[in-house]
Amino acid sequence: MKSEFRRFFLNLRREMDDKYIKNMSDKICENLLKSEIYKDSQTIFVYVSMAKEVETRNLIKKALADGKDIYVPKIIDRQMKACKLNDLDDLELGLFGIPTSRDNDFIENPDLTITPGLSFDEEKNRLGYGGGYYDKFFAKNKTIKAGLMISDFLSIKLPIENTDVKVDFIITEEKNY
């Protein structure tokens, strides 16, 4: 069931115009930057966007300029860790071609974790890519969990499993759930 949802949302995203994604991403990040969860967070764990995901590079630049400590995903021994990023120039390609930090300074329990997703529903369930990395990370770390999503990807009800972890907030271009 989840694989059918994944296929549908990956196809939908593939068909989206890059300018549309950029425009929506700017609005989503603006909503996040105005939020209390951003303002109240010093340590932020955030994915580095790729493959038509909600764009996060400008968000990372702004957070660094705001004096926030930024961490990005790094997969080590089949576990995702939050790895320090001091500058976007410090990125390199990691496992699965995912941009990650050259650094090996890790943190547990970041104040805020910004997670990607193919879709979210109004109950704050997340449809990821199927590796379970974020769910395992959430099970071991105390953090505020926020998903970034273009409203077009909102689901009425996603199929869930007992290992799935809900997010606390969903940030879209229209509103925050």
mmCIF file of N, CA and C in Angstrom, residues 5 89 97 101 107 146 149 156 158:
data_model
loop_
_atom_site.group_PDB
_atom_site.id
_atom_site.type_symbol
_atom_site.label_atom_id
_atom_site.label_comp_id
_atom_site.label_asym_id
_atom_site.label_seq_id
_atom_site.Cartn_x
_atom_site.Cartn_y
_atom_site.Cartn_z
ATOM 1 N N PHE A 5 1.474 4.591 -2.795
ATOM 2 C CA PHE A 5 1.450 6.012 -2.437
ATOM 3 C C PHE A 5 2.771 6.666 -2.846
ATOM 4 N N ASP A 89 29.265 25.266 1.654
ATOM 5 C CA ASP A 89 30.454 24.819 0.926
ATOM 6 C C ASP A 89 31.056 23.554 1.535
ATOM 7 N N GLY A 97 23.659 9.203 -2.467
ATOM 8 C CA GLY A 97 23.768 10.475 -3.177
ATOM 9 C C GLY A 97 23.170 11.646 -2.421
ATOM 10 N N SER A 101 27.395 16.665 5.375
ATOM 11 C CA SER A 101 28.536 17.472 5.812
ATOM 12 C C SER A 101 29.831 16.656 5.768
ATOM 13 N N ILE A 107 25.258 15.545 16.902
ATOM 14 C CA ILE A 107 24.450 15.998 18.034
ATOM 15 C C ILE A 107 23.281 15.033 18.205
ATOM 16 N N ALA A 146 9.197 18.812 12.391
ATOM 17 C CA ALA A 146 8.417 19.615 11.449
ATOM 18 C C ALA A 146 8.646 19.099 10.039
ATOM 19 N N MET A 149 6.080 20.815 3.324
ATOM 20 C CA MET A 149 5.282 20.207 2.269
ATOM 21 C C MET A 149 4.548 21.256 1.438
ATOM 22 N N ILE A 156 -5.403 12.751 2.522
ATOM 23 C CA ILE A 156 -6.512 12.683 3.475
ATOM 24 C C ILE A 156 -6.129 11.744 4.609
ATOM 25 N N LEU A 158 -2.991 8.688 5.311
ATOM 26 C CA LEU A 158 -1.890 7.850 4.845
ATOM 27 C C LEU A 158 -1.923 6.497 5.548
#
